C-alpha cells in the first residue's frame, strides 16, 4: 500500500523551516505523522495546579502555577561594576509547593511587567539547584489569561495538553503546531485487524488521535490511550512474532552432551553442589541445544547468582557433541577474568593436547585485540582446526580472520553492551546458525523482557549460591553532613585493618581527554546552580593516598589504560597486593575478588539504578559481609536522592529495575536496544501495561502463524514498515 501522503508530508512544508528544524533536531519529528504521534505527557485542568513538590532535577519541565511574589534586586558584577546588575526573583506556587524563577540582565524587563502577583501562567525550563533550593533560570512562559481569544481557542476544552518539550520549543508551541496538522489525522490508516479492534471495543485510529490531542473529557483521554497503547504493543509484538516464526524454520545442529563426556567429568570435580535454580536453568538450556533449530535464550541472573557456571556447562555440552563454543565479553578485563575463572574451574579438563591434560580435555583459548602476534596466531590456528573447544574473547572474535572449525554455541555476556552487528557477525561464523545464549545481570521485568527481548526465550536465576554474604548499603549526604564522609573513609580503613580490600568508584577518569570543556564567557543556568564536573579517578586516588587513606596501598584502574597494565592491576588486587582500587565502572561487570568487602561510590547520583546495583554486586562475594556507601551532594528532596534511597533500601534487583523504569521516561526504556534511534514506545508503559503486552503477544503470535507475510492485512504491514525503519528492521533481523 502506498504511504499515506497527508501523514508523510514533511513538517517543513506545513510549519515552516525554522520550527521544522527544531522539531527534527531536538524531538526527532520529521513528518506530519511523526508529530501526530508526539503525545501529551499529561494534561493540566484550568483551576487545577501542578505539584511543584515532585519536580525532577535536571529535567525540562512545564508547570502551571500562580505568581506569589516578584522582587527585583540590583547587584554589582564584572559586567555591571556600579551596582547596575539586575536580577528578578519570582516565586510561584501551586498550593503544594513553591518554586523560584530567576531572570538576569536585560531579560528581567518583560517578566517584571507581566509576572505580577496573582498571575497564572505556564512556565517551562530546566530544574536546577541554587543555594540548595530548586529553581528555574530564565524559564519561557505563556500567560493563561482565560479571556484572550487565542488562548481559549488554542486550549479548546478545559484540559491543557502538556507535551514532552525542549528548551528550544516549549509545550504550548508544540500544541499550536499540532492544531495545524490535526486535520491530517483523518487520513491515518488503521493497523489493527478489524476483528481485533471490534472484539476489544477500541476506537478507530483517527478518533484516537483527535481525542489524545484535543480531549473534551477525561474519558476521551482514556479511550485514546487504550487504543494507542494497543497499537504500539501489537505492532511491536507482530514484528517479534515474525522474527520467532522465521527462527523456528532455520536449521541448526542439535548438540547433546555424552553421558560419559566432558560435562560429566566436569560435574564430578565440582567442589560444591549446584543450586536448584542452576539445575533448572541448565535443563532448559540443554533442551534448547538438543533441537534442530537455533536456541535463542536470555539468561537473567542476579549479580553473583552463578550465571558463568551455567554458561560453562552449556559450552561443555556443545564441546561434548563435537562443536565449539564462543563467549563474547564486553571488555578485555572481563574476557581475561572469564578465561582465568573458566580454566581454574576446569583444571586439567582445560589442558587439551597438553602434557598432564585429562583424556576428555579440550583447549580454552583467549582472544583479545591487544594480544601479541605470536599468541594470536596460535589462538587462531586452534580455532580453525577445532583443537580449541572453547574461546573467550572481546569483539576481536568478530574479525574476518577468525575462522571456526564448527561453531555450535555463542554466549554473549552483558548483551546490552554489544551492538547487534557484532552479535550477528559472530553468529555468521557457524556453518549453520549456532545456538545463542545471552546473559545479563541487569534484572529485567517480565514485560520488558517480552518487549526488548521478545524474540528470546527467558530463563531466570534468582537464587544466590550458598556462602554469599549480605551487603549493607547507606547513602552518605556529603554536603549536608561532611562528618559522614570522614566516617566513610574510616570504615574503609577498618575493613583493610581486618585484612579485607575496598573499591572506590568515580564517574570520570580525569585525564585531559575526558575533562568537560571549560566553559568560557557567560555562565549558564547550570553554572549558576553551582554544578561541578563529576569526580575523577585520578584526582580522587591522589587525594585519598595523601589524605584519609594515607599509608594504604591505593591503585588505579580505568578504561584508557593499556590492557596489560589493566590486567596487572586486577591481578595485584585479586592477589591482595593492593588495599584500595580506585576505578571507573570498568569494574561494573564480572570482576570477582571475594576478599573485597567495601565499596564507596563517589557522586553516586550520576549513575543509574541498575548500574549502582551492578557495582554493589562486586562486594560481599566471600564469607565476610559487604558494605556499599553511596556518596552524594544532592539535596534531600531531589529525585536523585530518592533514587539512591531506593538502592540502599533493597538488594532485590528486580524490584530496583521496576523503580528504575518508573523513574525514567518511558521512551528511554527500550533505549538503544530497540532501534539505535528513538524508542517506538510513546504511550505504552512497559511496567503498568503488562496485561496489554501479554495479550498483544498472544494475538500477534496467532496472526503471524495464520499469515506470516501479512498479505491479508496490508494496513498492518504498512504500520510494521513504519515501525521497522531500516535500522530497526535490521535489529530484529539480527536478533
XYZ file of C-alpha atoms in Angstrom:
735
model
C 0.000 0.000 0.000
C 1.319 3.459 -0.832
C 2.335 5.611 2.130
C -0.458 7.990 3.117
C 0.541 11.309 1.558
C -1.026 13.541 4.249
C 0.926 11.823 7.021
C 4.140 11.575 5.007
C 4.138 15.337 4.353
C 7.428 16.856 5.651
C 6.858 19.264 8.540
C 8.894 21.995 6.861
C 6.201 22.301 4.198
C 3.452 22.590 6.807
C 5.027 24.520 9.697
C 7.844 26.452 8.078
C 11.574 25.617 8.051
C 12.581 27.129 11.441
C 10.060 25.213 13.587
C 10.527 22.045 11.494
C 14.313 22.211 12.012
C 13.964 22.376 15.821
C 11.424 19.525 15.773
C 13.723 17.360 13.655
C 16.905 18.074 15.611
C 15.565 18.066 19.162
C 12.487 15.819 19.071
C 13.206 13.538 16.103
C 9.952 14.599 14.376
C 10.116 14.900 10.580
C 6.638 14.315 9.137
C 3.025 15.170 9.950
C 2.591 11.552 11.090
C 5.564 11.869 13.488
C 4.043 14.977 15.058
C 0.593 13.368 15.401
C 2.276 10.555 17.342
C 4.037 13.009 19.686
C 1.554 12.601 22.511
C 0.980 14.848 25.549
C 2.864 13.659 28.606
C -0.003 14.781 30.833
C -2.874 17.282 30.971
C -3.495 20.313 33.167
C -7.017 21.356 34.031
C -7.860 25.015 34.321
C -8.027 25.732 38.033
C -6.030 22.597 38.899
C -2.369 23.158 39.742
C 0.743 21.084 39.111
C 2.576 19.554 42.039
C 5.735 21.582 42.374
C 6.763 19.333 45.242
C 7.881 16.489 42.940
C 9.854 18.243 40.225
C 12.725 16.117 38.883
C 16.237 17.634 38.915
C 17.903 18.417 35.581
C 14.730 17.731 33.594
C 12.973 20.093 31.254
C 9.554 20.664 32.824
C 6.341 22.557 32.133
C 4.317 23.696 35.131
C 1.103 25.638 35.543
C 1.205 27.887 38.619
C 0.379 31.247 40.100
C 2.820 34.072 40.907
C 3.069 34.557 44.700
C 5.575 37.412 44.666
C 8.208 39.085 42.474
C 11.258 41.056 43.613
C 13.816 42.983 41.591
C 17.350 43.125 43.072
C 20.319 45.166 41.897
C 23.887 43.994 42.403
C 27.439 44.744 41.298
C 29.194 42.308 38.932
C 32.107 42.311 36.484
C 29.681 43.298 33.715
C 27.884 45.919 35.812
C 30.510 47.196 38.291
C 28.428 50.127 39.524
C 25.712 48.025 41.075
C 23.626 48.187 37.900
C 23.231 44.432 37.510
C 19.601 43.325 37.823
C 18.106 40.039 38.992
C 14.373 39.344 39.113
C 13.276 36.619 41.548
C 9.717 35.381 41.115
C 8.170 32.839 43.490
C 5.379 30.711 42.034
C 3.084 28.376 43.949
C 0.601 25.624 43.243
C -0.652 25.100 46.763
C 1.572 22.013 47.229
C 4.921 23.719 46.950
C 6.829 26.800 45.865
C 9.450 27.266 43.164
C 11.745 30.173 42.466
C 12.165 31.589 38.956
C 15.156 33.797 38.271
C 15.820 36.229 35.388
C 19.005 38.276 34.846
C 20.160 41.376 32.972
C 18.086 42.623 30.066
C 15.904 39.512 30.454
C 14.177 40.994 33.548
C 12.116 43.743 31.876
C 9.307 41.769 30.212
C 8.671 39.337 33.117
C 8.872 42.237 35.599
C 5.929 43.884 33.807
C 3.942 40.683 33.191
C 4.532 38.340 36.150
C 2.618 40.243 38.783
C 1.353 38.515 41.958
C -1.851 36.585 41.207
C -0.966 35.996 37.516
C -1.415 32.402 36.285
C 0.851 31.068 33.545
C 2.552 28.027 32.108
C 6.301 28.028 32.785
C 8.880 25.859 31.004
C 12.544 25.414 31.868
C 15.203 23.130 33.284
C 15.083 22.434 37.005
C 18.373 23.236 38.735
C 19.560 23.748 42.296
C 20.923 27.046 43.616
C 21.730 27.548 47.291
C 20.192 24.104 47.893
C 16.798 25.277 46.566
C 15.106 24.199 43.337
C 14.808 26.909 40.700
C 14.126 27.561 37.002
C 16.570 30.044 35.460
C 15.157 32.157 32.599
C 12.088 29.959 32.019
C 9.898 30.533 28.977
C 6.299 31.281 29.952
C 2.827 31.713 28.447
C 0.253 33.692 30.406
C -3.115 31.977 30.921
C -5.462 34.915 30.867
C -8.529 32.826 30.084
C -10.211 35.758 28.344
C -7.835 36.064 25.398
C -9.475 34.553 22.344
C -6.276 32.968 21.102
C -5.578 31.212 24.401
C -9.118 29.887 24.633
C -9.092 28.662 21.061
C -5.641 27.089 21.327
C -6.501 25.265 24.509
C -10.016 24.274 23.447
C -11.789 22.470 26.258
C -10.657 22.665 29.831
C -7.822 20.112 29.509
C -4.457 21.623 28.537
C -2.106 19.069 26.927
C 1.490 19.298 28.217
C 3.901 17.883 25.619
C 7.408 16.486 26.004
C 9.299 19.647 25.040
C 12.809 21.046 24.789
C 14.464 24.308 25.752
C 14.165 25.362 22.095
C 10.466 24.559 21.736
C 8.019 24.882 24.623
C 4.974 22.684 25.120
C 2.470 25.373 24.077
C 4.283 25.964 20.767
C 4.092 22.221 20.048
C 0.361 22.456 20.887
C -0.087 25.229 18.305
C 1.799 23.203 15.668
C -0.496 20.244 16.366
C -3.521 22.475 15.846
C -2.234 22.954 12.275
C -1.675 19.255 11.446
C -4.592 17.699 13.354
C -6.933 17.562 10.307
C -4.407 15.072 8.797
C -5.392 12.546 11.487
C -8.465 11.658 9.377
C -6.088 10.070 6.840
C -4.443 7.703 9.355
C -4.571 4.072 8.211
C -5.709 1.707 10.963
C -3.172 -1.097 11.528
C -5.319 -3.241 13.852
C -7.273 -6.044 12.190
C -10.978 -5.070 12.319
C -11.928 -8.220 14.264
C -9.355 -7.434 16.964
C -10.429 -3.762 17.229
C -14.141 -4.566 17.428
C -13.573 -7.528 19.758
C -11.770 -5.302 22.261
C -14.056 -2.288 21.880
C -11.233 0.041 20.753
C -11.940 3.358 18.962
C -10.705 3.913 15.388
C -7.201 5.385 14.969
C -8.255 8.835 13.569
C -10.642 9.259 16.507
C -7.934 8.210 18.985
C -5.510 10.825 17.575
C -8.115 13.610 17.825
C -9.033 12.633 21.381
C -5.431 12.399 22.617
C -4.531 15.913 21.403
C -7.864 17.697 21.946
C -9.791 15.866 24.659
C -13.004 17.361 25.983
C -13.281 14.964 28.916
C -11.056 12.583 30.846
C -12.993 9.714 29.245
C -11.702 10.919 25.822
C -8.124 10.601 27.100
C -8.791 7.086 28.444
C -10.343 5.943 25.114
C -7.430 7.346 23.139
C -4.772 5.903 25.431
C -6.341 2.440 25.472
C -6.336 2.409 21.663
C -2.846 3.871 21.114
C -1.282 1.533 23.676
C -2.712 -1.426 21.765
C -1.225 -0.110 18.514
C 2.253 0.098 19.985
C 2.099 -3.217 21.800
C 0.552 -5.121 18.899
C 2.720 -3.816 16.043
C 5.909 -4.435 18.046
C 4.775 -7.921 19.081
C 3.916 -8.754 15.449
C 7.483 -7.795 14.482
C 8.870 -10.052 17.220
C 6.445 -12.890 16.408
C 7.576 -12.820 12.754
C 11.184 -12.989 13.977
C 10.411 -16.032 16.163
C 8.461 -17.637 13.312
C 11.416 -17.213 10.935
C 13.882 -18.577 13.533
C 11.777 -21.649 14.114
C 12.321 -22.535 10.441
C 16.129 -22.097 10.426
C 18.232 -25.272 10.526
C 20.721 -25.899 13.348
C 22.768 -28.850 14.538
C 21.304 -30.454 17.667
C 24.011 -30.633 20.371
C 23.540 -33.293 23.073
C 26.177 -33.992 25.770
C 27.629 -37.526 26.052
C 26.713 -39.310 29.294
C 30.407 -40.026 29.998
C 31.916 -36.960 28.342
C 33.484 -33.657 29.289
C 30.391 -32.266 31.056
C 30.063 -35.359 33.275
C 33.788 -35.217 34.127
C 33.455 -31.513 34.983
C 30.396 -32.067 37.208
C 32.295 -34.839 39.043
C 35.096 -32.453 40.009
C 32.847 -29.626 41.282
C 33.652 -28.948 44.969
C 30.054 -27.809 45.634
C 26.547 -28.756 44.561
C 24.680 -26.631 42.033
C 21.733 -24.609 43.324
C 18.232 -25.756 42.449
C 17.984 -22.697 40.147
C 21.203 -23.559 38.303
C 19.995 -27.139 37.711
C 16.594 -25.979 36.439
C 18.023 -23.346 34.070
C 20.700 -25.785 32.794
C 17.950 -28.293 31.953
C 16.074 -25.594 29.945
C 19.276 -24.756 28.053
C 20.140 -28.412 27.328
C 16.623 -28.923 25.927
C 17.165 -25.908 23.647
C 20.581 -27.153 22.479
C 19.090 -30.544 21.573
C 16.668 -29.064 18.989
C 17.311 -28.756 15.268
C 16.611 -25.035 15.076
C 18.729 -22.419 16.843
C 18.084 -21.886 20.542
C 17.735 -18.184 21.385
C 17.689 -17.854 25.157
C 18.084 -14.941 27.553
C 19.603 -15.906 30.907
C 18.856 -13.319 33.586
C 20.540 -13.691 36.915
C 21.060 -11.546 39.950
C 24.613 -10.324 40.456
C 26.526 -13.347 41.756
C 23.838 -15.978 41.082
C 26.280 -18.225 39.205
C 25.421 -17.452 35.550
C 29.007 -18.153 34.447
C 28.754 -21.683 35.833
C 25.520 -22.292 33.891
C 27.069 -20.881 30.688
C 30.214 -23.001 31.111
C 28.159 -26.191 31.486
C 26.273 -25.275 28.268
C 29.603 -24.733 26.457
C 30.940 -28.085 27.705
C 27.762 -29.841 26.469
C 28.385 -28.406 22.980
C 32.080 -29.456 23.034
C 30.922 -32.932 24.068
C 28.728 -33.002 20.970
C 31.699 -32.194 18.700
C 31.111 -28.427 18.381
C 32.865 -25.286 19.576
C 31.577 -22.558 21.895
C 32.477 -18.865 21.911
C 31.933 -16.453 24.780
C 31.831 -12.770 23.904
C 32.693 -10.356 26.762
C 32.307 -6.566 26.606
C 35.772 -5.598 27.921
C 39.304 -7.055 27.920
C 39.350 -7.021 31.739
C 36.219 -9.180 31.762
C 37.394 -11.502 28.962
C 40.658 -12.132 30.843
C 38.794 -12.681 34.089
C 36.361 -15.162 32.462
C 39.287 -17.001 30.859
C 41.062 -17.226 34.226
C 38.000 -18.438 36.137
C 36.955 -20.963 33.431
C 40.421 -22.537 33.225
C 40.627 -22.653 37.044
C 37.183 -24.310 37.317
C 38.044 -26.855 34.605
C 41.581 -27.667 35.817
C 43.174 -30.424 33.693
C 39.971 -30.599 31.587
C 41.115 -27.282 30.026
C 44.523 -28.694 29.049
C 43.589 -30.489 25.835
C 46.658 -31.572 23.839
C 48.980 -30.721 26.756
C 51.082 -32.972 28.939
C 49.023 -33.791 32.031
C 45.744 -32.845 30.377
C 42.786 -35.134 31.095
C 41.710 -37.643 28.428
C 38.487 -35.766 27.656
C 40.169 -32.339 27.871
C 39.720 -29.528 25.375
C 41.622 -26.283 24.898
C 40.277 -22.989 26.255
C 41.782 -20.047 24.361
C 41.641 -16.303 24.945
C 41.418 -13.885 22.017
C 41.609 -10.118 22.569
C 42.696 -7.165 20.443
C 45.833 -6.462 22.459
C 47.426 -9.953 22.276
C 50.891 -10.282 20.782
C 51.115 -11.504 17.161
C 52.509 -14.960 18.028
C 49.908 -15.729 20.727
C 47.200 -14.515 18.403
C 48.380 -16.716 15.512
C 48.402 -19.693 17.850
C 44.857 -18.998 19.092
C 43.531 -18.547 15.528
C 45.064 -21.870 14.492
C 43.484 -23.675 17.477
C 40.076 -22.286 16.488
C 40.363 -23.158 12.805
C 41.489 -26.757 13.487
C 38.904 -27.320 16.222
C 41.678 -28.004 18.769
C 40.129 -25.291 20.974
C 36.623 -26.255 22.056
C 36.062 -23.013 23.961
C 37.162 -19.489 23.059
C 36.644 -16.455 25.259
C 37.216 -13.024 23.820
C 36.176 -9.480 23.104
C 34.926 -8.091 19.790
C 38.298 -9.315 18.391
C 36.418 -12.628 17.889
C 34.329 -10.965 15.204
C 37.130 -10.023 12.820
C 37.168 -11.621 9.379
C 40.409 -13.519 10.057
C 38.770 -15.561 12.833
C 37.553 -18.908 11.461
C 35.913 -21.683 13.481
C 36.027 -25.390 12.749
C 32.407 -25.896 13.856
C 30.813 -23.110 15.914
C 27.847 -24.548 17.849
C 27.088 -22.009 20.592
C 27.590 -18.272 21.094
C 27.353 -16.966 24.670
C 27.054 -13.184 24.920
C 27.836 -11.715 28.330
C 26.060 -8.463 29.249
C 24.131 -8.188 25.992
C 23.225 -4.511 26.417
C 26.859 -3.573 25.820
C 27.021 -5.146 22.365
C 25.838 -3.751 19.096
C 23.565 -6.036 17.117
C 26.021 -6.074 14.226
C 28.707 -7.529 16.486
C 26.495 -10.381 17.672
C 25.335 -11.038 14.149
C 28.875 -11.172 12.756
C 29.812 -13.824 15.328
C 26.680 -15.867 14.650
C 27.537 -15.737 10.944
C 30.729 -17.734 11.600
C 28.888 -21.043 12.047
C 28.363 -23.407 9.103
C 24.709 -23.353 10.214
C 23.266 -20.774 12.621
C 24.740 -21.557 16.059
C 22.661 -21.625 19.239
C 22.641 -18.330 21.170
C 22.696 -17.739 24.926
C 22.521 -14.108 26.065
C 23.388 -13.405 29.708
C 22.569 -10.308 31.710
C 22.975 -9.415 35.367
C 20.616 -6.480 34.921
C 17.295 -7.885 36.110
C 14.590 -7.160 33.565
C 10.897 -7.143 34.492
C 8.900 -9.744 32.547
C 7.140 -7.178 30.362
C 10.408 -5.525 29.328
C 11.838 -8.936 28.510
C 8.734 -9.610 26.343
C 9.273 -6.265 24.618
C 13.022 -5.752 24.274
C 13.993 -9.427 24.054
C 10.683 -10.641 22.641
C 12.431 -12.992 20.226
C 14.293 -14.809 23.037
C 13.021 -17.422 25.474
C 13.808 -16.334 29.037
C 15.388 -18.218 31.949
C 15.759 -16.584 35.366
C 18.333 -17.450 38.050
C 17.055 -15.820 41.210
C 18.778 -17.907 43.875
C 22.191 -16.927 45.266
C 24.727 -19.725 45.853
C 25.422 -20.678 49.481
C 28.192 -18.721 51.193
C 27.201 -15.310 49.785
C 27.152 -12.545 52.384
C 24.633 -9.751 52.874
C 25.566 -6.242 51.705
C 24.650 -3.234 53.861
C 24.083 -0.077 51.776
C 23.941 3.505 53.063
C 23.506 6.922 51.446
C 26.178 9.382 52.630
C 24.987 13.014 52.195
C 28.421 14.659 51.867
C 27.130 18.247 51.549
C 24.630 18.091 54.440
C 26.839 16.043 56.764
C 30.577 16.271 55.931
C 31.453 14.236 59.043
C 29.594 11.276 57.444
C 32.110 11.379 54.566
C 35.030 11.367 57.017
C 33.408 8.343 58.716
C 33.127 6.580 55.323
C 36.930 6.698 54.909
C 37.348 5.451 58.495
C 35.120 2.468 57.608
C 37.371 1.692 54.612
C 40.442 1.754 56.893
C 38.647 -0.561 59.359
C 37.884 -3.095 56.588
C 41.525 -3.016 55.411
C 42.706 -3.443 59.034
C 40.628 -6.676 59.148
C 42.581 -7.923 56.131
C 39.934 -7.007 53.530
C 40.018 -4.708 50.462
C 37.865 -1.896 49.076
C 36.761 -0.306 45.806
C 36.245 3.428 45.271
C 34.270 4.167 42.086
C 34.204 7.555 40.291
C 32.187 8.587 37.206
C 35.163 10.043 35.305
C 38.821 9.223 34.554
C 40.140 12.784 34.879
C 42.803 12.862 32.176
C 42.630 15.703 29.669
C 40.740 13.700 27.055
C 37.689 13.292 29.214
C 37.639 16.633 31.025
C 34.464 18.578 30.287
C 35.032 21.637 28.122
C 35.959 24.597 30.259
C 33.012 26.997 29.957
C 34.076 30.318 28.570
C 32.442 33.701 28.942
C 28.869 33.846 30.128
C 27.746 31.427 32.822
C 24.843 29.154 32.009
C 21.907 28.494 34.314
C 23.603 25.212 35.264
C 26.757 27.046 36.367
C 24.565 29.400 38.344
C 23.189 26.319 40.087
C 26.673 25.570 41.372
C 27.268 22.485 39.235
C 30.727 20.973 39.021
C 32.170 18.278 36.783
C 31.845 14.688 38.058
C 34.606 13.474 40.374
C 37.512 11.759 38.626
C 39.531 8.622 39.407
C 42.959 10.240 39.018
C 42.126 13.193 41.310
C 40.365 11.136 43.990
C 43.108 8.463 44.080
C 45.740 11.139 44.700
C 43.618 12.908 47.377
C 42.925 9.620 49.197
C 46.533 8.442 49.087
C 47.706 11.789 50.530
C 44.781 12.233 52.945
C 42.206 9.928 54.565
C 43.732 6.665 53.223
C 47.407 7.624 53.685
C 49.573 4.576 54.291
C 47.235 2.171 52.437
C 48.196 0.661 49.069
C 45.950 2.577 46.620
C 45.869 1.570 42.924
C 44.027 2.998 39.904
C 42.051 1.218 37.141
C 40.247 2.796 34.172
C 39.321 2.071 30.578
C 42.067 4.096 28.903
C 44.949 2.187 30.495
C 46.927 -0.256 28.363
C 45.305 -3.739 28.510
C 48.446 -5.299 30.050
C 48.525 -2.601 32.742
C 44.820 -3.138 33.476
C 45.327 -6.868 33.783
C 48.377 -6.386 36.027
C 46.387 -4.083 38.359
C 43.482 -6.565 38.534
C 45.879 -9.440 39.248
C 47.570 -7.478 42.056
C 44.204 -6.543 43.549
C 42.908 -10.128 43.281
C 46.113 -11.375 44.935
C 45.661 -8.943 47.837
C 48.713 -6.834 46.909
C 46.612 -3.631 46.841
C 44.227 -2.444 49.573
C 42.061 0.028 47.675
C 41.214 0.092 43.969
C 40.031 3.490 42.681
C 38.253 2.758 39.393
C 35.658 3.783 36.844
C 32.729 1.479 36.026
C 35.201 -0.787 34.205
C 34.739 -2.993 37.335
C 30.930 -2.974 36.979
C 30.536 -6.383 35.420
C 32.026 -9.742 36.274
C 35.020 -8.683 38.391
C 35.293 -11.237 41.206
C 37.507 -10.573 44.250
C 35.885 -12.337 47.246
C 38.197 -10.531 49.701
C 36.835 -7.074 48.681
C 34.188 -6.125 51.255
C 33.705 -2.346 50.936
C 32.669 -0.161 48.032
C 32.465 3.632 48.083
C 30.692 5.171 45.057
C 31.531 8.870 44.605
C 28.876 11.121 43.003
C 26.542 8.126 43.200
C 23.687 10.275 41.841
C 25.474 10.334 38.452
C 24.894 6.587 37.973
C 21.698 4.750 37.022
C 19.875 2.443 39.439
C 20.855 -0.753 37.582
C 24.469 0.386 37.363
C 24.633 1.045 41.125
C 23.157 -2.403 41.753
C 25.750 -3.997 39.443
C 28.612 -2.128 41.113
C 27.419 -3.065 44.581
C 27.466 -6.718 43.489
C 31.278 -6.600 43.413
C 31.404 -6.802 47.249
C 30.006 -9.418 49.632
C 31.240 -12.182 47.311
C 33.058 -14.028 50.104
C 32.196 -15.059 53.644
C 32.557 -11.540 55.171
C 29.599 -9.112 54.968
C 29.758 -6.370 52.314
C 29.381 -2.612 52.730
C 28.326 -0.160 49.991
C 28.429 3.624 50.634
C 26.664 5.893 48.137
C 28.251 9.365 48.384
C 26.197 12.300 47.063
C 25.924 16.061 47.368
C 22.350 16.205 46.087
C 19.743 17.818 48.396
C 17.433 15.569 50.363
C 14.280 16.490 48.404
C 15.801 15.755 44.975
C 14.710 12.823 42.779
C 18.361 11.710 42.686
C 18.379 11.238 46.464
C 15.108 9.272 46.309
C 16.720 7.018 43.714
C 19.743 6.414 45.975
C 17.491 5.747 48.972
C 15.700 3.111 46.870
C 19.016 1.400 46.012
C 20.079 1.461 49.674
C 16.740 0.017 50.806
C 16.724 -3.253 48.821
C 19.089 -5.848 47.355
C 16.338 -7.179 45.062
C 17.457 -6.392 41.524
C 14.003 -6.984 40.024
C 12.459 -4.517 42.471
C 15.171 -1.978 41.584
C 14.661 -2.445 37.853
C 10.968 -1.606 38.335
C 11.906 1.542 40.281
C 14.429 2.425 37.585
C 11.840 2.120 34.824
C 9.193 4.004 36.772
C 11.607 6.886 37.295
C 12.807 7.033 33.709
C 10.744 8.449 30.913
C 9.009 5.612 29.116
C 10.636 6.398 25.782
C 14.038 5.548 27.280
C 13.011 2.051 28.307
C 13.976 0.329 25.099
C 16.858 2.736 24.669
C 19.436 1.842 22.066
C 18.462 -1.823 22.170
C 15.262 -1.236 20.298
C 16.372 0.865 17.389
C 19.505 2.869 17.934
C 17.355 5.960 17.399
C 14.226 6.837 19.286
C 12.093 4.292 21.018
C 8.895 3.170 19.336
C 7.080 3.328 22.669
C 5.410 6.658 23.304
C 2.193 5.648 25.036
C 2.801 2.111 26.294
C 4.182 1.871 29.845
C 6.015 -1.441 29.973
C 5.664 -1.723 33.750
C 1.995 -0.778 34.098
C 0.687 -2.294 30.862
C 1.806 -5.860 31.472
C -1.631 -7.220 30.613
C -1.841 -5.416 27.254
C 1.665 -6.568 26.280
C 0.915 -10.192 27.196
C -2.408 -10.148 25.290
C -0.835 -8.399 22.290
C 1.862 -11.069 22.218
C -0.785 -13.813 22.073
C -2.787 -12.027 19.356
C 0.382 -11.344 17.352
C 1.535 -14.958 17.562
C -1.883 -16.074 16.307
C -1.949 -13.558 13.412
C 1.596 -14.455 12.274
C 1.001 -18.215 12.467
C -2.049 -17.723 10.238
C -0.475 -15.242 7.775
C 3.338 -14.877 8.209
C 3.687 -12.359 5.343
C 0.595 -10.376 6.470
C -0.705 -10.468 2.885
C -4.314 -10.225 4.108
C -3.507 -7.285 6.421
C -1.936 -4.577 4.229
C -2.564 -1.765 6.764
C -0.710 -3.733 9.460
C 2.119 -4.338 7.000
C 2.318 -0.547 6.385
C 2.443 0.134 10.138
C 5.135 -2.510 10.509
C 7.212 -0.874 7.778
C 6.872 2.453 9.581
C 7.936 0.916 12.910
C 10.713 -1.059 11.314
C 12.526 1.668 9.523
C 15.635 0.090 8.071
C 17.665 0.274 11.241
C 15.027 -1.389 13.386
C 14.310 -3.993 10.717
C 17.989 -4.957 10.880
C 17.850 -5.017 14.669
C 15.037 -7.563 14.624
C 16.511 -9.481 11.717
C 19.727 -9.882 13.643
C 18.041 -10.576 16.956
